């Protein structure tokens, strides 16, 4: 039965449809893997009944001669940022401990309607704030990868979607949902040797997704390869009238249109992404990616994104500002954690609840956000950052006059050990240096594994595309995937 867990989304879907195995057999195999992987701490809640019910529905549909749903028989993991009816949702925070939503997020509802089943809720950085999955109130997720130097130091799976990346890389699920505010799908995908795409802002509904920064948050899929990501994204995306930022656009048939032939396409190489002290291995992989895209028929051109150096500072003003507003609703009154000291009044209860319920990183960002929105500082910080954001978006628009897509590294390094950067917030924030600009501009971007570093850890390459051109991003990513031939996987130690 273990061979079933080596299959990806497309292979499971096709195998169930052909009768090579039953959907229940698939679900049972993955359920067993999840139960045996406790040391990774990837799952906060396991939902075997949900996965089995979806599997039985798929098997019954096939037995009855019905046309199977697009993801029939496919069990997936759900990041704990998505509200799931009747299943606890914590956003990785104590302040939501015990909260069980009475409603379903639009993205998860779309996936269940497509036939997918849920194996459980995946661990994550608290309120999606983090790049290493060390801010979760429920313990660190540990990457299934180990360095080849024999140190056995536990490694970060990336963040905030670290539970999702670890679960897919460890073959605990064939695919998982993630969310990306400044790189939280792409960076963990790069760290764990899987693929992940952040679609255009508004492609996937944010309704029922616990908010971090509303103008940046976007859901997307994480899976073993480009095709599986395309299959998941087709099910997740779509217009939602409950979300004011949802795009009223039809969902293209991305999977059917996949092509790695890039003849006639131009790939831009932004000169500003060659940052100081970039490791030689990252630079070499980037050059290898350029050669692979040339081999796929693309023309390579150098482009300039002159405001790139301001992207991280602007992001770490805008995102905390929006977070300080969004997180004001967590007060211990209506749901989740409550701390009520003896003799406390309402204001005391608010203060005690938030002090106990929020972690240090969340408190840090709330305070930064409140400061930059305060009287006397709003114009100096938030207004200026918003202007910089507009300039960054304009840089991309000007670049599209010269090229169709951009190629960059996904992250400035391979996975680091847990604890290596957690004491220095600035060092941690620099992990997002290559992913934040496209988030500020709302553009689709994807990470695919390109190779291994000298210690045997995965490194990722990123494709950035024009708004609504997920097809182009997927196609260019497929070209990289085919030429990279990445088949490495972590050796089981858990």
CSV table of C-alpha atoms in Angstrom, one decimal:
chain,number,residue,atom,x,y,z
A,1,UNK,CA,0.0,0.0,0.0
A,2,UNK,CA,3.0,2.3,0.5
A,3,UNK,CA,3.4,2.7,-3.2
A,4,UNK,CA,0.2,4.6,-3.4
A,5,UNK,CA,1.6,7.4,-1.3
A,6,UNK,CA,4.4,7.9,-3.9
A,7,UNK,CA,1.7,9.0,-6.4
A,8,UNK,CA,0.9,12.6,-7.2
A,9,UNK,CA,-2.5,14.2,-7.7
A,10,UNK,CA,-2.8,13.4,-11.4
A,11,UNK,CA,-1.7,9.8,-11.0
A,12,UNK,CA,-4.1,9.2,-8.1
A,13,UNK,CA,-7.0,10.8,-10.0
A,14,UNK,CA,-6.3,8.8,-13.2
A,15,UNK,CA,-5.7,5.5,-11.3
A,16,UNK,CA,-9.0,5.8,-9.4
A,17,UNK,CA,-10.8,6.6,-12.7
A,18,UNK,CA,-9.2,3.6,-14.4
A,19,UNK,CA,-10.0,1.2,-11.5
A,20,UNK,CA,-6.3,0.5,-10.9
A,21,UNK,CA,-7.0,1.0,-7.2
A,22,UNK,CA,-9.9,2.3,-5.1
A,23,UNK,CA,-10.1,5.8,-3.6
A,24,UNK,CA,-10.5,4.2,-0.2
A,25,UNK,CA,-7.2,2.3,-0.6
A,26,UNK,CA,-5.5,5.7,-1.4
A,27,UNK,CA,-7.1,7.4,1.6
A,28,UNK,CA,-6.2,4.6,4.0
A,29,UNK,CA,-2.5,4.6,2.8
A,30,UNK,CA,-2.2,8.4,3.3
A,31,UNK,CA,-4.0,8.3,6.7
A,32,UNK,CA,-1.5,5.7,7.9
A,33,UNK,CA,1.4,7.8,6.7
A,34,UNK,CA,0.0,10.9,8.5
A,35,UNK,CA,-0.5,8.9,11.7
A,36,UNK,CA,3.1,7.7,11.6
A,37,UNK,CA,4.7,11.1,11.0
A,38,UNK,CA,4.2,12.8,14.4
A,39,UNK,CA,7.8,13.8,14.7
A,40,UNK,CA,7.4,16.3,11.8
A,41,UNK,CA,4.6,18.1,13.6
A,42,UNK,CA,3.1,18.9,10.2
A,43,UNK,CA,-0.6,18.2,11.1
A,44,UNK,CA,-2.4,20.0,14.0
A,45,UNK,CA,-5.6,18.1,13.4
A,46,UNK,CA,-6.1,14.8,11.6
A,47,UNK,CA,-9.5,14.2,9.9
A,48,UNK,CA,-9.4,10.6,8.6
A,49,UNK,CA,-13.2,10.5,8.5
A,50,UNK,CA,-13.4,13.4,6.0
A,51,UNK,CA,-10.8,11.7,3.7
A,52,UNK,CA,-12.6,8.4,3.8
A,53,UNK,CA,-16.0,9.9,3.2
A,54,UNK,CA,-14.7,11.6,0.1
A,55,UNK,CA,-13.0,8.4,-1.0
A,56,UNK,CA,-16.1,6.3,-0.6
A,57,UNK,CA,-18.1,8.9,-2.6
A,58,UNK,CA,-15.6,8.7,-5.4
A,59,UNK,CA,-15.7,4.9,-5.4
A,60,UNK,CA,-19.5,4.9,-5.4
A,61,UNK,CA,-19.6,7.3,-8.3
A,62,UNK,CA,-17.2,5.1,-10.3
A,63,UNK,CA,-19.2,2.0,-9.5
A,64,UNK,CA,-22.4,3.8,-10.7
A,65,UNK,CA,-20.9,4.8,-14.0
A,66,UNK,CA,-20.9,8.5,-13.1
A,67,UNK,CA,-18.5,11.0,-14.5
A,68,UNK,CA,-15.9,11.5,-11.8
A,69,UNK,CA,-15.2,14.9,-10.3
A,70,UNK,CA,-11.8,16.5,-11.2
A,71,UNK,CA,-10.1,15.6,-7.9
A,72,UNK,CA,-12.1,12.4,-7.1
A,73,UNK,CA,-10.1,10.1,-4.9
A,74,UNK,CA,-7.5,12.7,-4.0
A,75,UNK,CA,-6.8,13.3,-0.3
A,76,UNK,CA,-5.1,16.6,0.5
A,77,UNK,CA,-3.9,18.7,3.5
A,78,UNK,CA,-5.5,22.0,4.4
A,79,UNK,CA,-3.4,24.8,5.9
A,80,UNK,CA,-4.9,25.8,9.2
A,81,UNK,CA,-5.6,29.3,8.0
A,82,UNK,CA,-8.7,28.1,6.0
A,83,UNK,CA,-11.9,27.8,8.0
A,84,UNK,CA,-13.3,24.3,7.8
A,85,UNK,CA,-16.9,23.7,9.1
A,86,UNK,CA,-16.9,21.6,12.2
A,87,UNK,CA,-13.1,21.2,12.3
A,88,UNK,CA,-10.9,23.4,14.5
A,89,UNK,CA,-9.1,26.3,12.9
A,90,UNK,CA,-6.4,28.1,14.9
A,91,UNK,CA,-4.2,30.0,12.4
A,92,UNK,CA,-1.3,28.5,14.5
A,93,UNK,CA,-2.2,30.8,17.4
A,94,UNK,CA,-3.3,30.2,21.0
A,95,UNK,CA,-5.8,33.1,20.7
A,96,UNK,CA,-7.9,30.9,18.4
A,97,UNK,CA,-7.4,27.7,20.4
A,98,UNK,CA,-10.7,25.9,20.6
A,99,UNK,CA,-12.3,27.8,17.8
A,100,UNK,CA,-14.4,25.6,15.5
A,101,UNK,CA,-15.9,27.4,12.5
A,102,UNK,CA,-19.5,26.8,11.7
A,103,UNK,CA,-18.8,27.6,8.0
A,104,UNK,CA,-16.5,26.6,5.2
A,105,UNK,CA,-14.0,28.8,3.4
A,106,UNK,CA,-14.7,29.3,-0.3
A,107,UNK,CA,-11.4,27.7,-1.3
A,108,UNK,CA,-11.9,24.5,0.8
A,109,UNK,CA,-15.6,24.3,-0.3
A,110,UNK,CA,-14.4,24.4,-3.9
A,111,UNK,CA,-11.9,21.6,-3.3
A,112,UNK,CA,-14.5,19.4,-1.6
A,113,UNK,CA,-16.9,20.1,-4.5
A,114,UNK,CA,-14.2,18.9,-6.9
A,115,UNK,CA,-14.1,15.6,-5.0
A,116,UNK,CA,-11.0,16.1,-2.8
A,117,UNK,CA,-10.9,14.8,0.8
A,118,UNK,CA,-9.2,16.3,3.8
A,119,UNK,CA,-6.5,14.4,5.7
A,120,UNK,CA,-6.2,17.2,8.3
A,121,UNK,CA,-5.3,20.7,9.1
A,122,UNK,CA,-1.6,21.7,8.6
A,123,UNK,CA,0.6,23.5,11.1
A,124,UNK,CA,1.8,27.0,10.1
A,125,UNK,CA,3.5,30.2,11.4
A,126,UNK,CA,1.1,32.0,13.7
A,127,UNK,CA,-1.3,34.1,11.6
A,128,UNK,CA,1.0,33.4,8.6
A,129,UNK,CA,3.7,35.6,10.1
A,130,UNK,CA,7.0,33.9,9.6
A,131,UNK,CA,9.5,32.3,7.2
A,132,UNK,CA,10.5,29.2,9.2
A,133,UNK,CA,7.4,27.8,10.9
A,134,UNK,CA,8.9,28.6,14.3
A,135,UNK,CA,6.2,31.1,15.3
A,136,UNK,CA,3.4,28.5,15.6
A,137,UNK,CA,1.9,28.3,19.1
A,138,UNK,CA,1.8,24.5,18.6
A,139,UNK,CA,5.4,23.8,18.1
A,140,UNK,CA,7.8,23.9,15.2
A,141,UNK,CA,7.2,22.0,12.0
A,142,UNK,CA,10.4,20.1,11.2
A,143,UNK,CA,11.5,19.6,7.6
A,144,UNK,CA,11.8,16.0,6.4
A,145,UNK,CA,15.1,17.0,4.9
A,146,UNK,CA,18.5,16.7,6.6
A,147,UNK,CA,21.8,18.2,5.7
A,148,UNK,CA,24.4,15.8,4.2
A,149,UNK,CA,27.0,16.8,6.7
A,150,UNK,CA,25.8,14.3,9.3
A,151,UNK,CA,24.8,17.0,11.8
A,152,UNK,CA,21.2,15.9,11.9
A,153,UNK,CA,20.2,19.5,12.9
A,154,UNK,CA,16.4,19.9,12.5
A,155,UNK,CA,15.8,22.2,9.5
A,156,UNK,CA,13.1,24.8,8.8
A,157,UNK,CA,10.5,23.8,6.2
A,158,UNK,CA,10.0,27.4,5.3
A,159,UNK,CA,7.0,29.5,6.2
A,160,UNK,CA,4.4,30.4,6.8
A,161,UNK,CA,3.1,27.3,4.9
A,162,UNK,CA,5.7,25.0,6.5
A,163,UNK,CA,3.2,22.3,7.5
A,164,UNK,CA,2.0,22.1,3.9
A,165,UNK,CA,5.5,22.0,2.4
A,166,UNK,CA,6.7,19.4,4.9
A,167,UNK,CA,3.7,17.2,4.4
A,168,UNK,CA,3.9,17.2,0.6
A,169,UNK,CA,7.7,16.6,0.6
A,170,UNK,CA,7.4,13.7,3.1
A,171,UNK,CA,4.6,12.1,1.0
A,172,UNK,CA,2.0,12.5,3.8
A,173,UNK,CA,-0.3,14.0,1.1
A,174,UNK,CA,-0.1,14.5,-2.6
A,175,UNK,CA,-1.0,18.2,-2.4
A,176,UNK,CA,-1.9,20.9,0.1
A,177,UNK,CA,-3.2,24.4,0.2
A,178,UNK,CA,-1.0,27.3,1.2
A,179,UNK,CA,-1.3,31.0,1.4
A,180,UNK,CA,1.2,33.6,0.2
A,181,UNK,CA,1.4,37.1,1.5
A,182,UNK,CA,5.0,37.8,0.8
A,183,UNK,CA,6.4,34.4,-0.2
A,184,UNK,CA,4.7,31.9,2.1
A,185,UNK,CA,3.9,29.4,-0.7
A,186,UNK,CA,7.1,29.8,-2.8
A,187,UNK,CA,9.8,30.0,-0.1
A,188,UNK,CA,8.7,26.8,1.7
A,189,UNK,CA,8.3,25.0,-1.6
A,190,UNK,CA,11.9,25.9,-2.5
A,191,UNK,CA,13.1,24.7,1.0
A,192,UNK,CA,11.5,21.3,0.6
A,193,UNK,CA,11.9,20.5,-3.0
A,194,UNK,CA,8.3,20.8,-4.2
A,195,UNK,CA,6.3,23.1,-6.4
A,196,UNK,CA,4.0,25.9,-5.4
A,197,UNK,CA,2.2,28.8,-7.2
A,198,UNK,CA,0.9,32.1,-5.9
A,199,UNK,CA,-1.8,33.1,-8.4
A,200,UNK,CA,-2.8,36.6,-9.4
A,201,UNK,CA,-4.2,38.5,-6.4
A,202,UNK,CA,-8.0,37.8,-6.5
A,203,UNK,CA,-7.9,34.5,-8.4
A,204,UNK,CA,-8.7,32.6,-5.3
A,205,UNK,CA,-11.3,33.8,-2.8
A,206,UNK,CA,-10.1,35.1,0.6
A,207,UNK,CA,-13.5,34.5,2.2
A,208,UNK,CA,-13.1,32.2,5.2
A,209,UNK,CA,-9.3,32.6,5.2
A,210,UNK,CA,-8.0,34.1,8.4
A,211,UNK,CA,-6.7,37.4,7.4
A,212,UNK,CA,-3.1,38.6,7.8
A,213,UNK,CA,-2.7,41.5,5.3
A,214,UNK,CA,-5.9,41.8,3.2
A,215,UNK,CA,-4.3,43.5,0.1
A,216,UNK,CA,-1.6,40.8,-0.1
A,217,UNK,CA,-3.0,37.5,1.1
A,218,UNK,CA,-3.6,34.9,-1.7
A,219,UNK,CA,-4.3,31.2,-1.6
A,220,UNK,CA,-2.6,28.7,-3.8
A,221,UNK,CA,-1.6,25.1,-4.2
A,222,UNK,CA,1.5,23.2,-3.2
A,223,UNK,CA,2.2,19.8,-4.8
A,224,UNK,CA,5.0,17.6,-6.2
A,225,UNK,CA,5.0,19.0,-9.7
A,226,UNK,CA,3.6,21.7,-12.0
A,227,UNK,CA,0.8,19.6,-13.4
A,228,UNK,CA,-0.5,18.8,-10.0
A,229,UNK,CA,-0.4,22.4,-9.0
A,230,UNK,CA,-2.4,23.3,-12.1
A,231,UNK,CA,-5.0,20.7,-11.3
A,232,UNK,CA,-5.4,22.0,-7.7
A,233,UNK,CA,-5.5,25.6,-8.8
A,234,UNK,CA,-8.3,24.9,-11.3
A,235,UNK,CA,-10.4,23.6,-8.4
A,236,UNK,CA,-9.5,26.4,-5.9
A,237,UNK,CA,-9.9,29.4,-8.2
A,238,UNK,CA,-13.0,31.2,-9.2
A,239,UNK,CA,-15.1,34.3,-8.7
A,240,UNK,CA,-16.7,34.7,-5.2
A,241,UNK,CA,-19.3,37.4,-4.6
A,242,UNK,CA,-18.6,37.1,-0.9
A,243,UNK,CA,-15.1,38.5,-1.4
A,244,UNK,CA,-14.9,42.1,-2.6
A,245,UNK,CA,-11.4,41.6,-4.0
A,246,UNK,CA,-12.3,38.4,-5.9
A,247,UNK,CA,-11.7,38.7,-9.7
A,248,UNK,CA,-14.8,38.2,-11.9
A,249,UNK,CA,-12.8,36.1,-14.4
A,250,UNK,CA,-13.4,32.6,-15.7
A,251,UNK,CA,-11.0,29.9,-14.7
A,252,UNK,CA,-9.0,28.7,-17.7
A,253,UNK,CA,-8.2,25.1,-18.4
A,254,UNK,CA,-4.6,25.5,-17.3
A,255,UNK,CA,-3.8,21.7,-17.1
A,256,UNK,CA,-5.1,21.0,-20.6
A,257,UNK,CA,-3.0,23.9,-22.0
A,258,UNK,CA,0.3,23.0,-20.4
A,259,UNK,CA,3.2,23.3,-22.8
A,260,UNK,CA,6.9,23.5,-22.1
A,261,UNK,CA,7.6,25.0,-25.6
A,262,UNK,CA,8.7,28.6,-25.0
A,263,UNK,CA,9.6,29.4,-28.6
A,264,UNK,CA,9.0,33.1,-29.2
A,265,UNK,CA,8.8,33.9,-25.5
A,266,UNK,CA,11.2,36.3,-23.9
A,267,UNK,CA,12.5,35.7,-20.3
A,268,UNK,CA,13.6,38.7,-18.3
A,269,UNK,CA,16.5,38.6,-15.9
A,270,UNK,CA,16.2,41.5,-13.4
A,271,UNK,CA,19.6,42.8,-12.7
A,272,UNK,CA,18.6,44.1,-9.2
A,273,UNK,CA,18.0,40.6,-8.0
A,274,UNK,CA,21.7,39.9,-7.9
A,275,UNK,CA,21.9,40.8,-4.3
A,276,UNK,CA,25.0,41.3,-2.2
A,277,UNK,CA,26.6,38.2,-0.7
A,278,UNK,CA,24.3,35.9,-2.7
A,279,UNK,CA,25.8,32.4,-2.4
A,280,UNK,CA,27.6,31.0,-5.4
A,281,UNK,CA,25.3,28.0,-5.5
A,282,UNK,CA,22.2,30.3,-5.9
A,283,UNK,CA,23.9,32.3,-8.7
A,284,UNK,CA,25.0,29.1,-10.4
A,285,UNK,CA,21.4,27.7,-10.3
A,286,UNK,CA,20.1,30.9,-11.7
A,287,UNK,CA,22.4,30.6,-14.6
A,288,UNK,CA,21.4,27.0,-15.1
A,289,UNK,CA,17.8,28.1,-15.2
A,290,UNK,CA,18.7,30.6,-17.9
A,291,UNK,CA,20.3,27.9,-19.9
A,292,UNK,CA,17.3,25.6,-19.5
A,293,UNK,CA,14.8,28.3,-20.7
A,294,UNK,CA,17.1,29.0,-23.7
A,295,UNK,CA,16.9,25.2,-24.5
A,296,UNK,CA,13.1,25.5,-24.3
A,297,UNK,CA,13.2,28.1,-27.1
A,298,UNK,CA,13.1,31.3,-25.0
A,299,UNK,CA,15.1,34.4,-25.7
A,300,UNK,CA,16.8,35.9,-22.6
A,301,UNK,CA,16.8,39.6,-22.0
A,302,UNK,CA,18.1,41.7,-19.1
A,303,UNK,CA,15.5,44.0,-17.5
A,304,UNK,CA,15.6,46.5,-14.7
A,305,UNK,CA,13.2,46.7,-11.7
A,306,UNK,CA,14.8,49.8,-10.1
A,307,UNK,CA,12.6,50.0,-7.0
A,308,UNK,CA,13.3,46.4,-5.9
A,309,UNK,CA,15.5,47.5,-3.1
A,310,UNK,CA,12.6,49.3,-1.5
A,311,UNK,CA,10.2,46.3,-1.7
A,312,UNK,CA,11.1,44.7,1.7
A,313,UNK,CA,10.9,47.9,3.7
A,314,UNK,CA,7.6,48.8,2.0
A,315,UNK,CA,6.2,45.3,2.6
A,316,UNK,CA,7.2,45.4,6.3
A,317,UNK,CA,5.2,48.6,6.7
A,318,UNK,CA,2.1,47.7,4.7
A,319,UNK,CA,1.7,44.1,5.9
A,320,UNK,CA,2.0,44.9,9.6
A,321,UNK,CA,-0.3,47.9,9.2
A,322,UNK,CA,-3.0,45.7,7.7
A,323,UNK,CA,-2.3,43.0,10.3
A,324,UNK,CA,-2.8,45.4,13.2
A,325,UNK,CA,-6.2,46.3,11.9
A,326,UNK,CA,-7.2,42.7,11.0
A,327,UNK,CA,-6.1,41.3,14.4
A,328,UNK,CA,-8.0,43.8,16.4
A,329,UNK,CA,-11.0,41.5,16.3
A,330,UNK,CA,-9.3,38.9,18.5
A,331,UNK,CA,-10.3,40.0,22.0
A,332,UNK,CA,-11.5,36.9,23.9
A,333,UNK,CA,-15.1,38.1,23.9
A,334,UNK,CA,-16.8,36.0,21.2
A,335,UNK,CA,-14.6,33.0,20.4
A,336,UNK,CA,-11.1,31.5,21.0
A,337,UNK,CA,-8.8,31.9,24.0
A,338,UNK,CA,-9.8,34.2,26.9
A,339,UNK,CA,-7.7,35.2,29.9
A,340,UNK,CA,-9.7,36.7,32.7
A,341,UNK,CA,-7.7,37.8,35.8
A,342,UNK,CA,-9.4,38.0,39.1
A,343,UNK,CA,-11.2,41.3,39.5
A,344,UNK,CA,-10.5,42.3,36.0
A,345,UNK,CA,-12.6,44.7,34.0
A,346,UNK,CA,-13.3,44.5,30.3
A,347,UNK,CA,-10.2,46.4,29.3
A,348,UNK,CA,-8.0,44.2,31.6
A,349,UNK,CA,-9.5,41.1,30.0
A,350,UNK,CA,-8.7,42.4,26.5
A,351,UNK,CA,-5.1,43.2,27.5
A,352,UNK,CA,-4.5,39.9,29.3
A,353,UNK,CA,-6.1,37.8,26.5
A,354,UNK,CA,-4.1,39.4,23.7
A,355,UNK,CA,-0.9,39.3,25.8
A,356,UNK,CA,-1.3,35.5,26.4
A,357,UNK,CA,-2.9,34.6,23.1
A,358,UNK,CA,-0.5,36.3,20.6
A,359,UNK,CA,3.1,35.2,20.1
A,360,UNK,CA,6.1,37.5,20.1
A,361,UNK,CA,6.3,37.8,16.3
A,362,UNK,CA,2.6,38.6,16.0
A,363,UNK,CA,2.9,41.2,18.8
A,364,UNK,CA,5.9,42.7,17.1
A,365,UNK,CA,4.0,43.2,13.8
A,366,UNK,CA,0.9,44.5,15.5
A,367,UNK,CA,3.0,47.1,17.3
A,368,UNK,CA,4.8,48.1,14.1
A,369,UNK,CA,1.5,48.3,12.3
A,370,UNK,CA,-0.2,50.4,14.9
A,371,UNK,CA,2.8,52.7,15.0
A,372,UNK,CA,2.9,53.4,11.2
A,373,UNK,CA,-0.9,54.0,11.2
A,374,UNK,CA,-0.8,56.4,14.2
A,375,UNK,CA,-1.4,60.1,14.0
A,376,UNK,CA,1.7,61.9,12.9
A,377,UNK,CA,3.3,58.9,11.4
A,378,UNK,CA,0.7,57.7,8.9
A,379,UNK,CA,1.9,60.0,6.1
A,380,UNK,CA,5.6,59.4,6.9
A,381,UNK,CA,5.3,55.6,6.8
A,382,UNK,CA,2.2,54.0,5.4
A,383,UNK,CA,1.5,56.6,2.7
A,384,UNK,CA,5.1,56.5,1.6
A,385,UNK,CA,5.1,52.7,1.5
A,386,UNK,CA,1.9,52.7,-0.5
A,387,UNK,CA,3.6,55.1,-3.1
A,388,UNK,CA,6.6,52.8,-3.3
A,389,UNK,CA,4.3,49.8,-3.9
A,390,UNK,CA,2.8,51.7,-6.8
A,391,UNK,CA,6.3,52.3,-8.2
A,392,UNK,CA,7.2,48.6,-7.8
A,393,UNK,CA,4.1,47.6,-9.7
A,394,UNK,CA,5.0,50.1,-12.4
A,395,UNK,CA,8.5,48.6,-12.7
A,396,UNK,CA,6.9,45.3,-13.6
A,397,UNK,CA,4.6,46.9,-16.1
A,398,UNK,CA,7.5,48.5,-17.9
A,399,UNK,CA,9.4,45.2,-17.8
A,400,UNK,CA,6.5,43.5,-19.6
A,401,UNK,CA,7.2,45.7,-22.6
A,402,UNK,CA,10.5,43.8,-22.9
A,403,UNK,CA,9.7,40.3,-21.8
A,404,UNK,CA,6.9,37.8,-21.1
A,405,UNK,CA,8.1,36.3,-17.8
A,406,UNK,CA,10.9,36.9,-15.3
A,407,UNK,CA,13.2,34.2,-13.9
A,408,UNK,CA,14.8,34.7,-10.4
A,409,UNK,CA,15.9,32.5,-7.5
A,410,UNK,CA,13.1,31.7,-5.1
A,411,UNK,CA,15.1,32.2,-1.9
A,412,UNK,CA,18.6,33.5,-1.1
A,413,UNK,CA,19.6,30.2,0.5
A,414,UNK,CA,18.7,26.6,1.1
A,415,UNK,CA,16.8,25.7,4.3
A,416,UNK,CA,18.5,26.8,7.5
A,417,UNK,CA,18.4,25.1,10.9
A,418,UNK,CA,15.7,25.8,13.3
A,419,UNK,CA,16.9,28.5,15.7
A,420,UNK,CA,19.6,29.8,13.3
A,421,UNK,CA,17.7,33.0,12.4
A,422,UNK,CA,14.9,33.3,14.9
A,423,UNK,CA,16.8,35.6,17.2
A,424,UNK,CA,17.3,38.2,14.4
A,425,UNK,CA,14.0,39.3,12.8
A,426,UNK,CA,15.8,41.2,10.1
A,427,UNK,CA,17.8,38.1,9.0
A,428,UNK,CA,14.5,36.2,8.9
A,429,UNK,CA,12.7,38.9,6.9
A,430,UNK,CA,15.5,38.8,4.2
A,431,UNK,CA,14.3,35.3,3.3
A,432,UNK,CA,11.5,37.0,1.3
A,433,UNK,CA,13.8,39.3,-0.7
A,434,UNK,CA,13.0,37.6,-4.0
A,435,UNK,CA,9.3,36.9,-3.4
A,436,UNK,CA,7.9,40.1,-1.9
A,437,UNK,CA,8.1,42.3,-5.0
A,438,UNK,CA,5.6,40.2,-7.0
A,439,UNK,CA,3.3,40.0,-4.0
A,440,UNK,CA,3.2,43.8,-3.7
A,441,UNK,CA,2.3,43.9,-7.4
A,442,UNK,CA,-0.3,41.1,-7.1
A,443,UNK,CA,1.4,39.1,-9.8
A,444,UNK,CA,1.3,35.3,-10.3
A,445,UNK,CA,4.6,33.6,-9.4
A,446,UNK,CA,5.7,30.0,-9.0
A,447,UNK,CA,8.6,28.1,-7.4
A,448,UNK,CA,9.9,24.8,-8.8
A,449,UNK,CA,12.9,22.8,-7.5
A,450,UNK,CA,16.0,23.3,-9.6
A,451,UNK,CA,18.6,21.2,-7.9
A,452,UNK,CA,20.5,20.5,-4.6
A,453,UNK,CA,23.1,22.5,-2.8
A,454,UNK,CA,26.5,21.1,-1.7
A,455,UNK,CA,24.8,19.7,1.5
A,456,UNK,CA,22.1,17.9,-0.5
A,457,UNK,CA,19.3,20.4,0.3
A,458,UNK,CA,16.8,21.6,-2.4
A,459,UNK,CA,17.1,25.0,-4.1
A,460,UNK,CA,14.2,26.6,-6.0
A,461,UNK,CA,13.8,28.8,-9.1
A,462,UNK,CA,11.0,31.3,-9.5
A,463,UNK,CA,8.9,32.3,-12.5
A,464,UNK,CA,7.0,35.6,-12.3
A,465,UNK,CA,4.3,36.5,-14.9
A,466,UNK,CA,1.9,39.1,-15.9
A,467,UNK,CA,-1.4,39.5,-14.1
A,468,UNK,CA,-3.8,36.7,-15.0
A,469,UNK,CA,-1.2,34.9,-16.9
A,470,UNK,CA,-1.0,31.8,-14.7
A,471,UNK,CA,-0.8,29.7,-17.9
A,472,UNK,CA,2.4,31.4,-18.9
A,473,UNK,CA,3.9,31.0,-15.4
A,474,UNK,CA,2.9,27.3,-15.4
A,475,UNK,CA,4.3,26.7,-18.9
A,476,UNK,CA,7.7,28.3,-18.1
A,477,UNK,CA,7.8,26.4,-14.8
A,478,UNK,CA,7.1,23.2,-16.7
A,479,UNK,CA,10.0,23.9,-19.0
A,480,UNK,CA,12.3,24.3,-16.0
A,481,UNK,CA,10.9,21.2,-14.3
A,482,UNK,CA,11.4,19.0,-17.3
A,483,UNK,CA,15.0,20.1,-17.8
A,484,UNK,CA,15.9,20.0,-14.1
A,485,UNK,CA,14.7,16.4,-13.8
A,486,UNK,CA,14.5,16.9,-10.0
A,487,UNK,CA,13.7,13.5,-8.4
A,488,UNK,CA,15.5,13.9,-5.0
A,489,UNK,CA,13.4,13.2,-1.9
A,490,UNK,CA,14.2,13.3,1.8
A,491,UNK,CA,15.4,10.1,3.4
A,492,UNK,CA,12.9,8.9,6.0
A,493,UNK,CA,14.2,9.6,9.6
A,494,UNK,CA,10.9,10.3,11.4
